[in-house]
């Protein structure tokens, strides 16, 4: 992630489609969960990538929302300042989105001087144009804390009939979604000290929404149709309008926020709902000094003529968010902009998601329930799978459910068996040597006009491509993904119907047509799926031996018309790269492991991790006592032996002790794995063990571990065995693996993901340099190996001592009390 590039900031270009994309600014007081990620930043990222793919001049703006009560509350909880909380969580958010491959043009924050400048400027315009009024309101005051309590510092029972949620916040009920005032809560209590607050008068400034209703309704009625707003956004907005707009307080008795530039209210700050949407503007101003070209350069000619404004230009604003954010973007923020009387760029299209629920309940940041952005890095599931699953499950019209079994089914059947299988079949066949394939060269193809199945496929491709573009232009992302995946299914059917493996022997020209067409379809799939799974598309282009700059679906370049003739996409004679599996199977035991690992709240998980750490510490202490006892026994024996030798006049030096410290076990990273050319049961791996060149290792794991699971993963490697030649290939080390009692199941011993490649695996109580090369005649490895095993917690051990790295202990996936060799 981060920003897409370090190039000069983009500005609108006359004559081009200029698209400004925002996603709701994630609040900075916690780690985002998967529901937050699909609800705003990931959905907007897909659309931004699609726009770039089409050659539109698009920018994607987002950042952390940092002011307000929630930050002050979190600072109290963590005994720090609001600024420290913002700095900490802004960095966490940034890292999470970076891992998710989110391509912001600018990811900023609202606690900036630019935010203060833009926010105060808009406020002054509203004041000047008489859209603000002063009013006295009653607000909870805590005598214990000696301060007025902002909305989120008050909790109580929701007053909405039929709800009665007992932990509703003073601004909104998390259960029913109703926006509230803190004085409406039943049985209110201070969030800090839990005492009941009293009610006191305090003066505040209000935005007069009722006076702006006519302008707002004209905008909503016009733009909701022209911009194709999602139905949930239309429904929520009209519900607000039907209930009647009320004056909204825009100031708060807080310290952490944008100061109000008014003498009477200089001790107050702006309410977060007022200043947060303005963050889109201020973050754009941090991106480019020419920000007004994006924000005061609107697209909708009809609306601006209706309002009597001048010089409508060509910027379209698309905004992405979850359903709880709708009123702030369709009612309050537009009304604020109307009140300034300036030519702002108003939202054209809003794309709103419902809730993504987790297994048996709701994702919840406050309660720590669900899978969070920082959790996904701790799984072995790659980013493209997470993105695919969330987008295929995007809650566009109703709430959807995240389950581990559903993720497993989508990965194994849709990505692995459908998409990955098609691409691998095509590229692997082309990569075969010229005696059985095409020597990695795209073949020439003749006689396509008479090749009926290829012509039929091209017609389907054209239809799917038109449907894909129509869906994506309307921001129907889930539909766009489904259409792209349907093309993969068509590709598999095309290969199966053609029986290309027979054609190669019986009708080589026809086989060449099929393979060149199929290779073109591989390219097209990489393009269509790039918005959804960019890392997948990068890997496919690498295997096609094409630069990423070729990823394009631009009308101007003729990409769309060319794509409708897939045999013309890749030129004859082009040499492809090295094919490799793109996805690996997610097994039942892994699913069960993840379901158990992420059960309950984050607090529950922390307790489980602490309990496991305590257990390992106890094991280490127990092992330490055992080692010290053994050392004493050895010392006694050694003394007696020395005395005996002295008495016997022995002069020969003792043999070096057979100790675990003599083994050189390191953290390795498999860079590449492939089948042994002359042995069906063997893999040949290239493993980085922290040296200048990777080591070649031969392993007898074919029967137990699929090839795709051997790629790009960390392993424990015994590096000082004497090299041995196995079927013509010299093996320079050994990968350690565990097996069950009857040796029907084998799993790799895995170091923690954060362990450094080349780091030596250690054993508490055993120190010393390893042998350069173990002498096979002394049977050091064979003597020690009998005490290698996995325990009930799946930790790899020598006797009772865990395999340990600086990042933690080494484990296996599911084999407990197995042997390691």
PDB file of C-alpha atoms in Angstrom, residues 242-518:
ATOM      1  CA  UNK A 242     -39.506  12.187   6.303  1.00  0.00           C
ATOM      2  CA  UNK A 243     -38.883  12.481  10.046  1.00  0.00           C
ATOM      3  CA  UNK A 244     -38.076  16.165   9.555  1.00  0.00           C
ATOM      4  CA  UNK A 245     -34.642  17.738   9.852  1.00  0.00           C
ATOM      5  CA  UNK A 246     -33.625  19.169  13.219  1.00  0.00           C
ATOM      6  CA  UNK A 247     -30.994  21.726  14.151  1.00  0.00           C
ATOM      7  CA  UNK A 248     -27.733  19.902  14.924  1.00  0.00           C
ATOM      8  CA  UNK A 249     -25.228  21.026  17.521  1.00  0.00           C
ATOM      9  CA  UNK A 250     -21.764  21.467  15.951  1.00  0.00           C
ATOM     10  CA  UNK A 251     -19.717  22.275  19.086  1.00  0.00           C
ATOM     11  CA  UNK A 252     -18.624  20.246  22.100  1.00  0.00           C
ATOM     12  CA  UNK A 253     -17.143  20.814  25.550  1.00  0.00           C
ATOM     13  CA  UNK A 254     -13.883  19.019  24.816  1.00  0.00           C
ATOM     14  CA  UNK A 255     -10.201  19.866  24.488  1.00  0.00           C
ATOM     15  CA  UNK A 256      -9.219  17.398  21.738  1.00  0.00           C
ATOM     16  CA  UNK A 257     -10.520  18.771  18.431  1.00  0.00           C
ATOM     17  CA  UNK A 258     -10.547  21.712  16.039  1.00  0.00           C
ATOM     18  CA  UNK A 259     -10.915  24.923  18.125  1.00  0.00           C
ATOM     19  CA  UNK A 260     -13.991  27.055  17.391  1.00  0.00           C
ATOM     20  CA  UNK A 261     -12.798  30.456  16.019  1.00  0.00           C
ATOM     21  CA  UNK A 262     -15.363  32.476  17.961  1.00  0.00           C
ATOM     22  CA  UNK A 263     -14.656  34.526  21.100  1.00  0.00           C
ATOM     23  CA  UNK A 264     -17.584  33.151  23.078  1.00  0.00           C
ATOM     24  CA  UNK A 265     -16.841  29.531  22.155  1.00  0.00           C
ATOM     25  CA  UNK A 266     -13.047  29.547  22.033  1.00  0.00           C
ATOM     26  CA  UNK A 267     -12.877  26.970  24.862  1.00  0.00           C
ATOM     27  CA  UNK A 268     -14.925  24.509  22.822  1.00  0.00           C
ATOM     28  CA  UNK A 269     -14.129  22.381  19.774  1.00  0.00           C
ATOM     29  CA  UNK A 270     -16.149  21.232  16.769  1.00  0.00           C
ATOM     30  CA  UNK A 271     -18.253  18.122  17.155  1.00  0.00           C
ATOM     31  CA  UNK A 272     -16.559  15.209  15.361  1.00  0.00           C
ATOM     32  CA  UNK A 273     -19.461  14.579  12.958  1.00  0.00           C
ATOM     33  CA  UNK A 274     -19.077  18.160  11.727  1.00  0.00           C
ATOM     34  CA  UNK A 275     -15.329  18.130  11.191  1.00  0.00           C
ATOM     35  CA  UNK A 276     -14.746  14.459  10.186  1.00  0.00           C
ATOM     36  CA  UNK A 277     -16.244  14.664   6.633  1.00  0.00           C
ATOM     37  CA  UNK A 278     -14.253  17.865   6.138  1.00  0.00           C
ATOM     38  CA  UNK A 279     -11.255  15.566   6.611  1.00  0.00           C
ATOM     39  CA  UNK A 280     -11.696  14.387   3.007  1.00  0.00           C
ATOM     40  CA  UNK A 281     -11.012  17.959   1.888  1.00  0.00           C
ATOM     41  CA  UNK A 282      -8.117  18.640   4.259  1.00  0.00           C
ATOM     42  CA  UNK A 283      -6.387  15.322   3.449  1.00  0.00           C
ATOM     43  CA  UNK A 284      -6.673  16.195  -0.250  1.00  0.00           C
ATOM     44  CA  UNK A 285      -5.060  19.549   0.578  1.00  0.00           C
ATOM     45  CA  UNK A 286      -2.188  17.578   2.159  1.00  0.00           C
ATOM     46  CA  UNK A 287      -1.956  15.581  -1.091  1.00  0.00           C
ATOM     47  CA  UNK A 288      -1.844  18.606  -3.411  1.00  0.00           C
ATOM     48  CA  UNK A 289      -1.728  22.384  -3.013  1.00  0.00           C
ATOM     49  CA  UNK A 290      -4.202  22.467  -5.932  1.00  0.00           C
ATOM     50  CA  UNK A 291      -6.871  20.644  -3.904  1.00  0.00           C
ATOM     51  CA  UNK A 292      -9.594  23.107  -4.917  1.00  0.00           C
ATOM     52  CA  UNK A 293      -9.410  21.731  -8.472  1.00  0.00           C
ATOM     53  CA  UNK A 294     -10.761  18.486  -7.021  1.00  0.00           C
ATOM     54  CA  UNK A 295     -13.190  19.901  -4.478  1.00  0.00           C
ATOM     55  CA  UNK A 296     -14.511  23.005  -6.228  1.00  0.00           C
ATOM     56  CA  UNK A 297     -14.642  21.611  -9.757  1.00  0.00           C
ATOM     57  CA  UNK A 298     -17.949  19.717  -9.894  1.00  0.00           C
ATOM     58  CA  UNK A 299     -19.352  17.383 -12.549  1.00  0.00           C
ATOM     59  CA  UNK A 300     -23.133  17.659 -12.255  1.00  0.00           C
ATOM     60  CA  UNK A 301     -24.095  20.415 -14.700  1.00  0.00           C
ATOM     61  CA  UNK A 302     -27.850  20.116 -14.134  1.00  0.00           C
ATOM     62  CA  UNK A 303     -27.620  20.444 -10.366  1.00  0.00           C
ATOM     63  CA  UNK A 304     -25.309  23.424 -10.530  1.00  0.00           C
ATOM     64  CA  UNK A 305     -27.460  25.197 -13.096  1.00  0.00           C
ATOM     65  CA  UNK A 306     -30.482  24.528 -10.876  1.00  0.00           C
ATOM     66  CA  UNK A 307     -28.664  26.053  -7.914  1.00  0.00           C
ATOM     67  CA  UNK A 308     -27.579  29.047  -9.997  1.00  0.00           C
ATOM     68  CA  UNK A 309     -23.871  28.275  -9.636  1.00  0.00           C
ATOM     69  CA  UNK A 310     -21.276  28.869 -12.346  1.00  0.00           C
ATOM     70  CA  UNK A 311     -18.512  27.013 -14.142  1.00  0.00           C
ATOM     71  CA  UNK A 312     -19.407  23.366 -13.528  1.00  0.00           C
ATOM     72  CA  UNK A 313     -16.432  21.306 -14.635  1.00  0.00           C
ATOM     73  CA  UNK A 314     -15.624  17.641 -14.486  1.00  0.00           C
ATOM     74  CA  UNK A 315     -14.978  15.951 -11.137  1.00  0.00           C
ATOM     75  CA  UNK A 316     -17.138  13.021 -10.021  1.00  0.00           C
ATOM     76  CA  UNK A 317     -17.120  12.211  -6.295  1.00  0.00           C
ATOM     77  CA  UNK A 318     -17.669   8.558  -5.263  1.00  0.00           C
ATOM     78  CA  UNK A 319     -17.939   7.786  -1.543  1.00  0.00           C
ATOM     79  CA  UNK A 320     -17.794   4.387   0.208  1.00  0.00           C
ATOM     80  CA  UNK A 321     -18.955   3.561   3.740  1.00  0.00           C
ATOM     81  CA  UNK A 322     -20.927   1.303   6.068  1.00  0.00           C
ATOM     82  CA  UNK A 323     -24.632   1.942   6.578  1.00  0.00           C
ATOM     83  CA  UNK A 324     -24.196   3.669   9.962  1.00  0.00           C
ATOM     84  CA  UNK A 325     -22.342   6.528   8.240  1.00  0.00           C
ATOM     85  CA  UNK A 326     -25.006   7.359   5.623  1.00  0.00           C
ATOM     86  CA  UNK A 327     -26.783  10.366   7.238  1.00  0.00           C
ATOM     87  CA  UNK A 328     -23.505  12.213   7.787  1.00  0.00           C
ATOM     88  CA  UNK A 329     -22.718  11.972   4.054  1.00  0.00           C
ATOM     89  CA  UNK A 330     -26.142  12.404   2.444  1.00  0.00           C
ATOM     90  CA  UNK A 331     -27.690  14.949   4.838  1.00  0.00           C
ATOM     91  CA  UNK A 332     -25.275  16.727   7.165  1.00  0.00           C
ATOM     92  CA  UNK A 333     -22.127  17.132   5.037  1.00  0.00           C
ATOM     93  CA  UNK A 334     -24.000  18.269   1.880  1.00  0.00           C
ATOM     94  CA  UNK A 335     -26.028  20.717   3.996  1.00  0.00           C
ATOM     95  CA  UNK A 336     -22.788  22.091   5.439  1.00  0.00           C
ATOM     96  CA  UNK A 337     -21.387  22.619   1.929  1.00  0.00           C
ATOM     97  CA  UNK A 338     -24.638  24.196   0.712  1.00  0.00           C
ATOM     98  CA  UNK A 339     -24.457  26.618   3.615  1.00  0.00           C
ATOM     99  CA  UNK A 340     -21.110  28.007   2.461  1.00  0.00           C
ATOM    100  CA  UNK A 341     -22.628  29.156  -0.863  1.00  0.00           C
ATOM    101  CA  UNK A 342     -19.489  27.984  -2.682  1.00  0.00           C
ATOM    102  CA  UNK A 343     -19.183  25.712  -5.729  1.00  0.00           C
ATOM    103  CA  UNK A 344     -18.242  22.488  -3.992  1.00  0.00           C
ATOM    104  CA  UNK A 345     -17.945  19.084  -5.610  1.00  0.00           C
ATOM    105  CA  UNK A 346     -20.943  17.202  -4.248  1.00  0.00           C
ATOM    106  CA  UNK A 347     -21.104  13.446  -3.972  1.00  0.00           C
ATOM    107  CA  UNK A 348     -22.318  11.817  -7.177  1.00  0.00           C
ATOM    108  CA  UNK A 349     -22.410   8.171  -6.071  1.00  0.00           C
ATOM    109  CA  UNK A 350     -22.535   6.602  -2.638  1.00  0.00           C
ATOM    110  CA  UNK A 351     -21.855   2.897  -2.155  1.00  0.00           C
ATOM    111  CA  UNK A 352     -23.022   1.557   1.183  1.00  0.00           C
ATOM    112  CA  UNK A 353     -22.543  -1.853   2.777  1.00  0.00           C
ATOM    113  CA  UNK A 354     -24.646  -3.566   5.394  1.00  0.00           C
ATOM    114  CA  UNK A 355     -22.958  -5.438   8.242  1.00  0.00           C
ATOM    115  CA  UNK A 356     -20.566  -8.364   7.927  1.00  0.00           C
ATOM    116  CA  UNK A 357     -21.293 -10.633  10.905  1.00  0.00           C
ATOM    117  CA  UNK A 358     -18.835 -13.092  12.439  1.00  0.00           C
ATOM    118  CA  UNK A 359     -19.704 -16.791  12.907  1.00  0.00           C
ATOM    119  CA  UNK A 360     -22.490 -16.634  15.521  1.00  0.00           C
ATOM    120  CA  UNK A 361     -22.609 -12.874  16.196  1.00  0.00           C
ATOM    121  CA  UNK A 362     -21.528  -9.347  15.232  1.00  0.00           C
ATOM    122  CA  UNK A 363     -18.037  -8.036  14.645  1.00  0.00           C
ATOM    123  CA  UNK A 364     -17.421  -5.481  17.375  1.00  0.00           C
ATOM    124  CA  UNK A 365     -14.436  -3.184  17.862  1.00  0.00           C
ATOM    125  CA  UNK A 366     -15.503  -2.173  21.348  1.00  0.00           C
ATOM    126  CA  UNK A 367     -15.991  -5.797  22.497  1.00  0.00           C
ATOM    127  CA  UNK A 368     -13.059  -7.192  20.501  1.00  0.00           C
ATOM    128  CA  UNK A 369     -15.182  -9.822  18.728  1.00  0.00           C
ATOM    129  CA  UNK A 370     -14.205 -11.129  15.279  1.00  0.00           C
ATOM    130  CA  UNK A 371     -11.095 -11.258  13.118  1.00  0.00           C
ATOM    131  CA  UNK A 372      -9.167  -7.990  13.177  1.00  0.00           C
ATOM    132  CA  UNK A 373      -6.824  -6.471  10.623  1.00  0.00           C
ATOM    133  CA  UNK A 374      -3.723  -7.332  12.621  1.00  0.00           C
ATOM    134  CA  UNK A 375      -4.936 -10.941  13.098  1.00  0.00           C
ATOM    135  CA  UNK A 376      -4.857 -11.884   9.413  1.00  0.00           C
ATOM    136  CA  UNK A 377      -1.084 -11.474   9.248  1.00  0.00           C
ATOM    137  CA  UNK A 378      -0.797 -14.247  11.829  1.00  0.00           C
ATOM    138  CA  UNK A 379      -2.510 -16.781   9.578  1.00  0.00           C
ATOM    139  CA  UNK A 380      -0.923 -18.602   6.654  1.00  0.00           C
ATOM    140  CA  UNK A 381      -3.754 -17.386   4.401  1.00  0.00           C
ATOM    141  CA  UNK A 382      -2.371 -14.900   1.821  1.00  0.00           C
ATOM    142  CA  UNK A 383      -3.793 -11.436   1.232  1.00  0.00           C
ATOM    143  CA  UNK A 384      -5.383 -12.265  -2.143  1.00  0.00           C
ATOM    144  CA  UNK A 385      -7.528 -14.935  -0.482  1.00  0.00           C
ATOM    145  CA  UNK A 386      -8.690 -12.547   2.245  1.00  0.00           C
ATOM    146  CA  UNK A 387      -9.546  -9.871  -0.321  1.00  0.00           C
ATOM    147  CA  UNK A 388     -11.377 -12.371  -2.529  1.00  0.00           C
ATOM    148  CA  UNK A 389     -13.433 -13.796   0.316  1.00  0.00           C
ATOM    149  CA  UNK A 390     -14.449 -10.412   1.733  1.00  0.00           C
ATOM    150  CA  UNK A 391     -15.429  -9.092  -1.699  1.00  0.00           C
ATOM    151  CA  UNK A 392     -17.286 -12.250  -2.741  1.00  0.00           C
ATOM    152  CA  UNK A 393     -19.127 -11.942   0.575  1.00  0.00           C
ATOM    153  CA  UNK A 394     -19.575  -8.141   0.409  1.00  0.00           C
ATOM    154  CA  UNK A 395     -22.816  -7.205   2.240  1.00  0.00           C
ATOM    155  CA  UNK A 396     -24.262  -5.028  -0.527  1.00  0.00           C
ATOM    156  CA  UNK A 397     -28.024  -5.434   0.074  1.00  0.00           C
ATOM    157  CA  UNK A 398     -28.243  -7.329   3.374  1.00  0.00           C
ATOM    158  CA  UNK A 399     -26.015  -8.459   6.204  1.00  0.00           C
ATOM    159  CA  UNK A 400     -23.686 -11.347   5.332  1.00  0.00           C
ATOM    160  CA  UNK A 401     -21.848 -13.831   7.508  1.00  0.00           C
ATOM    161  CA  UNK A 402     -18.138 -14.594   7.799  1.00  0.00           C
ATOM    162  CA  UNK A 403     -17.484 -18.251   8.632  1.00  0.00           C
ATOM    163  CA  UNK A 404     -14.214 -20.152   8.474  1.00  0.00           C
ATOM    164  CA  UNK A 405     -15.820 -23.076   6.630  1.00  0.00           C
ATOM    165  CA  UNK A 406     -17.201 -20.725   3.973  1.00  0.00           C
ATOM    166  CA  UNK A 407     -13.768 -19.136   3.519  1.00  0.00           C
ATOM    167  CA  UNK A 408     -12.311 -22.642   3.144  1.00  0.00           C
ATOM    168  CA  UNK A 409     -14.949 -23.614   0.556  1.00  0.00           C
ATOM    169  CA  UNK A 410     -14.403 -20.474  -1.519  1.00  0.00           C
ATOM    170  CA  UNK A 411     -10.629 -20.858  -1.452  1.00  0.00           C
ATOM    171  CA  UNK A 412     -10.579 -24.572  -2.263  1.00  0.00           C
ATOM    172  CA  UNK A 413     -13.361 -24.696  -4.865  1.00  0.00           C
ATOM    173  CA  UNK A 414     -13.373 -21.238  -6.484  1.00  0.00           C
ATOM    174  CA  UNK A 415      -9.772 -20.055  -6.285  1.00  0.00           C
ATOM    175  CA  UNK A 416      -7.803 -23.301  -6.239  1.00  0.00           C
ATOM    176  CA  UNK A 417      -9.942 -25.716  -8.295  1.00  0.00           C
ATOM    177  CA  UNK A 418     -11.397 -23.177 -10.744  1.00  0.00           C
ATOM    178  CA  UNK A 419      -9.162 -20.133 -11.243  1.00  0.00           C
ATOM    179  CA  UNK A 420      -5.784 -21.510 -10.164  1.00  0.00           C
ATOM    180  CA  UNK A 421      -6.352 -24.808 -11.948  1.00  0.00           C
ATOM    181  CA  UNK A 422      -7.187 -23.113 -15.264  1.00  0.00           C
ATOM    182  CA  UNK A 423      -4.145 -20.832 -15.258  1.00  0.00           C
ATOM    183  CA  UNK A 424      -1.759 -23.560 -14.140  1.00  0.00           C
ATOM    184  CA  UNK A 425      -3.015 -26.026 -16.778  1.00  0.00           C
ATOM    185  CA  UNK A 426      -2.503 -23.495 -19.564  1.00  0.00           C
ATOM    186  CA  UNK A 427       0.911 -22.168 -18.550  1.00  0.00           C
ATOM    187  CA  UNK A 428       2.321 -25.548 -17.467  1.00  0.00           C
ATOM    188  CA  UNK A 429       1.434 -27.091 -20.829  1.00  0.00           C
ATOM    189  CA  UNK A 430       2.977 -24.202 -22.777  1.00  0.00           C
ATOM    190  CA  UNK A 431       6.086 -24.449 -20.566  1.00  0.00           C
ATOM    191  CA  UNK A 432       6.691 -28.138 -21.332  1.00  0.00           C
ATOM    192  CA  UNK A 433       9.691 -28.944 -23.494  1.00  0.00           C
ATOM    193  CA  UNK A 434       9.079 -28.920 -27.279  1.00  0.00           C
ATOM    194  CA  UNK A 435       8.667 -32.686 -27.360  1.00  0.00           C
ATOM    195  CA  UNK A 436       5.463 -32.472 -25.300  1.00  0.00           C
ATOM    196  CA  UNK A 437       4.585 -28.740 -25.225  1.00  0.00           C
ATOM    197  CA  UNK A 438       5.748 -25.406 -26.612  1.00  0.00           C
ATOM    198  CA  UNK A 439       9.033 -24.776 -24.812  1.00  0.00           C
ATOM    199  CA  UNK A 440       7.539 -21.771 -22.913  1.00  0.00           C
ATOM    200  CA  UNK A 441       6.793 -19.939 -26.200  1.00  0.00           C
ATOM    201  CA  UNK A 442       3.313 -18.690 -27.202  1.00  0.00           C
ATOM    202  CA  UNK A 443       2.534 -20.560 -30.452  1.00  0.00           C
ATOM    203  CA  UNK A 444       1.366 -18.985 -33.687  1.00  0.00           C
ATOM    204  CA  UNK A 445      -2.271 -19.710 -34.468  1.00  0.00           C
ATOM    205  CA  UNK A 446      -3.880 -20.064 -37.889  1.00  0.00           C
ATOM    206  CA  UNK A 447      -7.350 -21.018 -39.058  1.00  0.00           C
ATOM    207  CA  UNK A 448      -9.203 -19.386 -36.178  1.00  0.00           C
ATOM    208  CA  UNK A 449     -12.165 -18.504 -38.409  1.00  0.00           C
ATOM    209  CA  UNK A 450     -12.905 -22.209 -38.843  1.00  0.00           C
ATOM    210  CA  UNK A 451     -12.375 -23.058 -35.173  1.00  0.00           C
ATOM    211  CA  UNK A 452     -15.983 -23.058 -33.914  1.00  0.00           C
ATOM    212  CA  UNK A 453     -15.353 -23.622 -30.187  1.00  0.00           C
ATOM    213  CA  UNK A 454     -12.834 -20.754 -30.136  1.00  0.00           C
ATOM    214  CA  UNK A 455     -15.246 -18.396 -31.905  1.00  0.00           C
ATOM    215  CA  UNK A 456     -18.000 -19.393 -29.451  1.00  0.00           C
ATOM    216  CA  UNK A 457     -15.654 -18.697 -26.540  1.00  0.00           C
ATOM    217  CA  UNK A 458     -14.768 -15.277 -27.972  1.00  0.00           C
ATOM    218  CA  UNK A 459     -18.460 -14.372 -28.152  1.00  0.00           C
ATOM    219  CA  UNK A 460     -18.915 -15.337 -24.495  1.00  0.00           C
ATOM    220  CA  UNK A 461     -15.800 -13.372 -23.537  1.00  0.00           C
ATOM    221  CA  UNK A 462     -17.198 -10.268 -25.264  1.00  0.00           C
ATOM    222  CA  UNK A 463     -20.518 -10.591 -23.440  1.00  0.00           C
ATOM    223  CA  UNK A 464     -18.874 -11.151 -20.073  1.00  0.00           C
ATOM    224  CA  UNK A 465     -16.552  -8.205 -20.630  1.00  0.00           C
ATOM    225  CA  UNK A 466     -19.480  -5.858 -21.383  1.00  0.00           C
ATOM    226  CA  UNK A 467     -21.332  -7.129 -18.304  1.00  0.00           C
ATOM    227  CA  UNK A 468     -18.226  -6.695 -16.144  1.00  0.00           C
ATOM    228  CA  UNK A 469     -17.758  -3.063 -17.212  1.00  0.00           C
ATOM    229  CA  UNK A 470     -21.457  -2.283 -16.719  1.00  0.00           C
ATOM    230  CA  UNK A 471     -21.406  -3.784 -13.199  1.00  0.00           C
ATOM    231  CA  UNK A 472     -18.200  -2.014 -12.177  1.00  0.00           C
ATOM    232  CA  UNK A 473     -19.338   1.359 -13.536  1.00  0.00           C
ATOM    233  CA  UNK A 474     -22.435   1.008 -11.335  1.00  0.00           C
ATOM    234  CA  UNK A 475     -20.195   0.040  -8.380  1.00  0.00           C
ATOM    235  CA  UNK A 476     -21.738  -3.431  -8.200  1.00  0.00           C
ATOM    236  CA  UNK A 477     -18.455  -4.914  -7.074  1.00  0.00           C
ATOM    237  CA  UNK A 478     -19.662  -8.344  -6.016  1.00  0.00           C
ATOM    238  CA  UNK A 479     -21.358  -8.798  -9.399  1.00  0.00           C
ATOM    239  CA  UNK A 480     -18.193  -7.673 -11.214  1.00  0.00           C
ATOM    240  CA  UNK A 481     -16.143 -10.258  -9.321  1.00  0.00           C
ATOM    241  CA  UNK A 482     -18.645 -13.012 -10.063  1.00  0.00           C
ATOM    242  CA  UNK A 483     -18.580 -12.203 -13.793  1.00  0.00           C
ATOM    243  CA  UNK A 484     -14.769 -12.261 -13.887  1.00  0.00           C
ATOM    244  CA  UNK A 485     -14.710 -15.631 -12.137  1.00  0.00           C
ATOM    245  CA  UNK A 486     -17.276 -16.974 -14.640  1.00  0.00           C
ATOM    246  CA  UNK A 487     -14.683 -16.371 -17.366  1.00  0.00           C
ATOM    247  CA  UNK A 488     -12.350 -18.762 -15.572  1.00  0.00           C
ATOM    248  CA  UNK A 489     -15.084 -21.396 -15.589  1.00  0.00           C
ATOM    249  CA  UNK A 490     -15.551 -20.850 -19.326  1.00  0.00           C
ATOM    250  CA  UNK A 491     -11.800 -21.278 -19.777  1.00  0.00           C
ATOM    251  CA  UNK A 492     -11.801 -24.628 -17.973  1.00  0.00           C
ATOM    252  CA  UNK A 493     -14.773 -25.816 -20.049  1.00  0.00           C
ATOM    253  CA  UNK A 494     -12.994 -24.693 -23.243  1.00  0.00           C
ATOM    254  CA  UNK A 495      -9.869 -26.686 -22.341  1.00  0.00           C
ATOM    255  CA  UNK A 496     -11.878 -29.749 -21.440  1.00  0.00           C
ATOM    256  CA  UNK A 497     -14.003 -29.622 -24.593  1.00  0.00           C
ATOM    257  CA  UNK A 498     -10.968 -29.164 -26.858  1.00  0.00           C
ATOM    258  CA  UNK A 499      -9.002 -32.012 -25.207  1.00  0.00           C
ATOM    259  CA  UNK A 500      -5.824 -30.107 -26.031  1.00  0.00           C
ATOM    260  CA  UNK A 501      -3.570 -32.937 -24.803  1.00  0.00           C
ATOM    261  CA  UNK A 502      -4.965 -35.116 -27.620  1.00  0.00           C
ATOM    262  CA  UNK A 503      -4.924 -32.269 -30.138  1.00  0.00           C
ATOM    263  CA  UNK A 504      -1.198 -31.788 -29.502  1.00  0.00           C
ATOM    264  CA  UNK A 505      -0.549 -35.256 -30.934  1.00  0.00           C
ATOM    265  CA  UNK A 506      -3.341 -35.417 -33.509  1.00  0.00           C
ATOM    266  CA  UNK A 507      -3.901 -31.820 -34.735  1.00  0.00           C
ATOM    267  CA  UNK A 508      -1.040 -29.526 -33.707  1.00  0.00           C
ATOM    268  CA  UNK A 509      -2.395 -26.389 -35.505  1.00  0.00           C
ATOM    269  CA  UNK A 510      -5.720 -26.667 -33.636  1.00  0.00           C
ATOM    270  CA  UNK A 511      -3.890 -27.218 -30.373  1.00  0.00           C
ATOM    271  CA  UNK A 512      -1.887 -24.031 -31.050  1.00  0.00           C
ATOM    272  CA  UNK A 513      -5.139 -22.081 -31.541  1.00  0.00           C
ATOM    273  CA  UNK A 514      -6.497 -23.414 -28.233  1.00  0.00           C
ATOM    274  CA  UNK A 515      -3.333 -22.693 -26.239  1.00  0.00           C
ATOM    275  CA  UNK A 516      -2.760 -19.207 -27.638  1.00  0.00           C
ATOM    276  CA  UNK A 517      -6.440 -18.349 -26.985  1.00  0.00           C
ATOM    277  CA  UNK A 518      -6.283 -19.811 -23.474  1.00  0.00           C
TER     278      UNK A 518
END
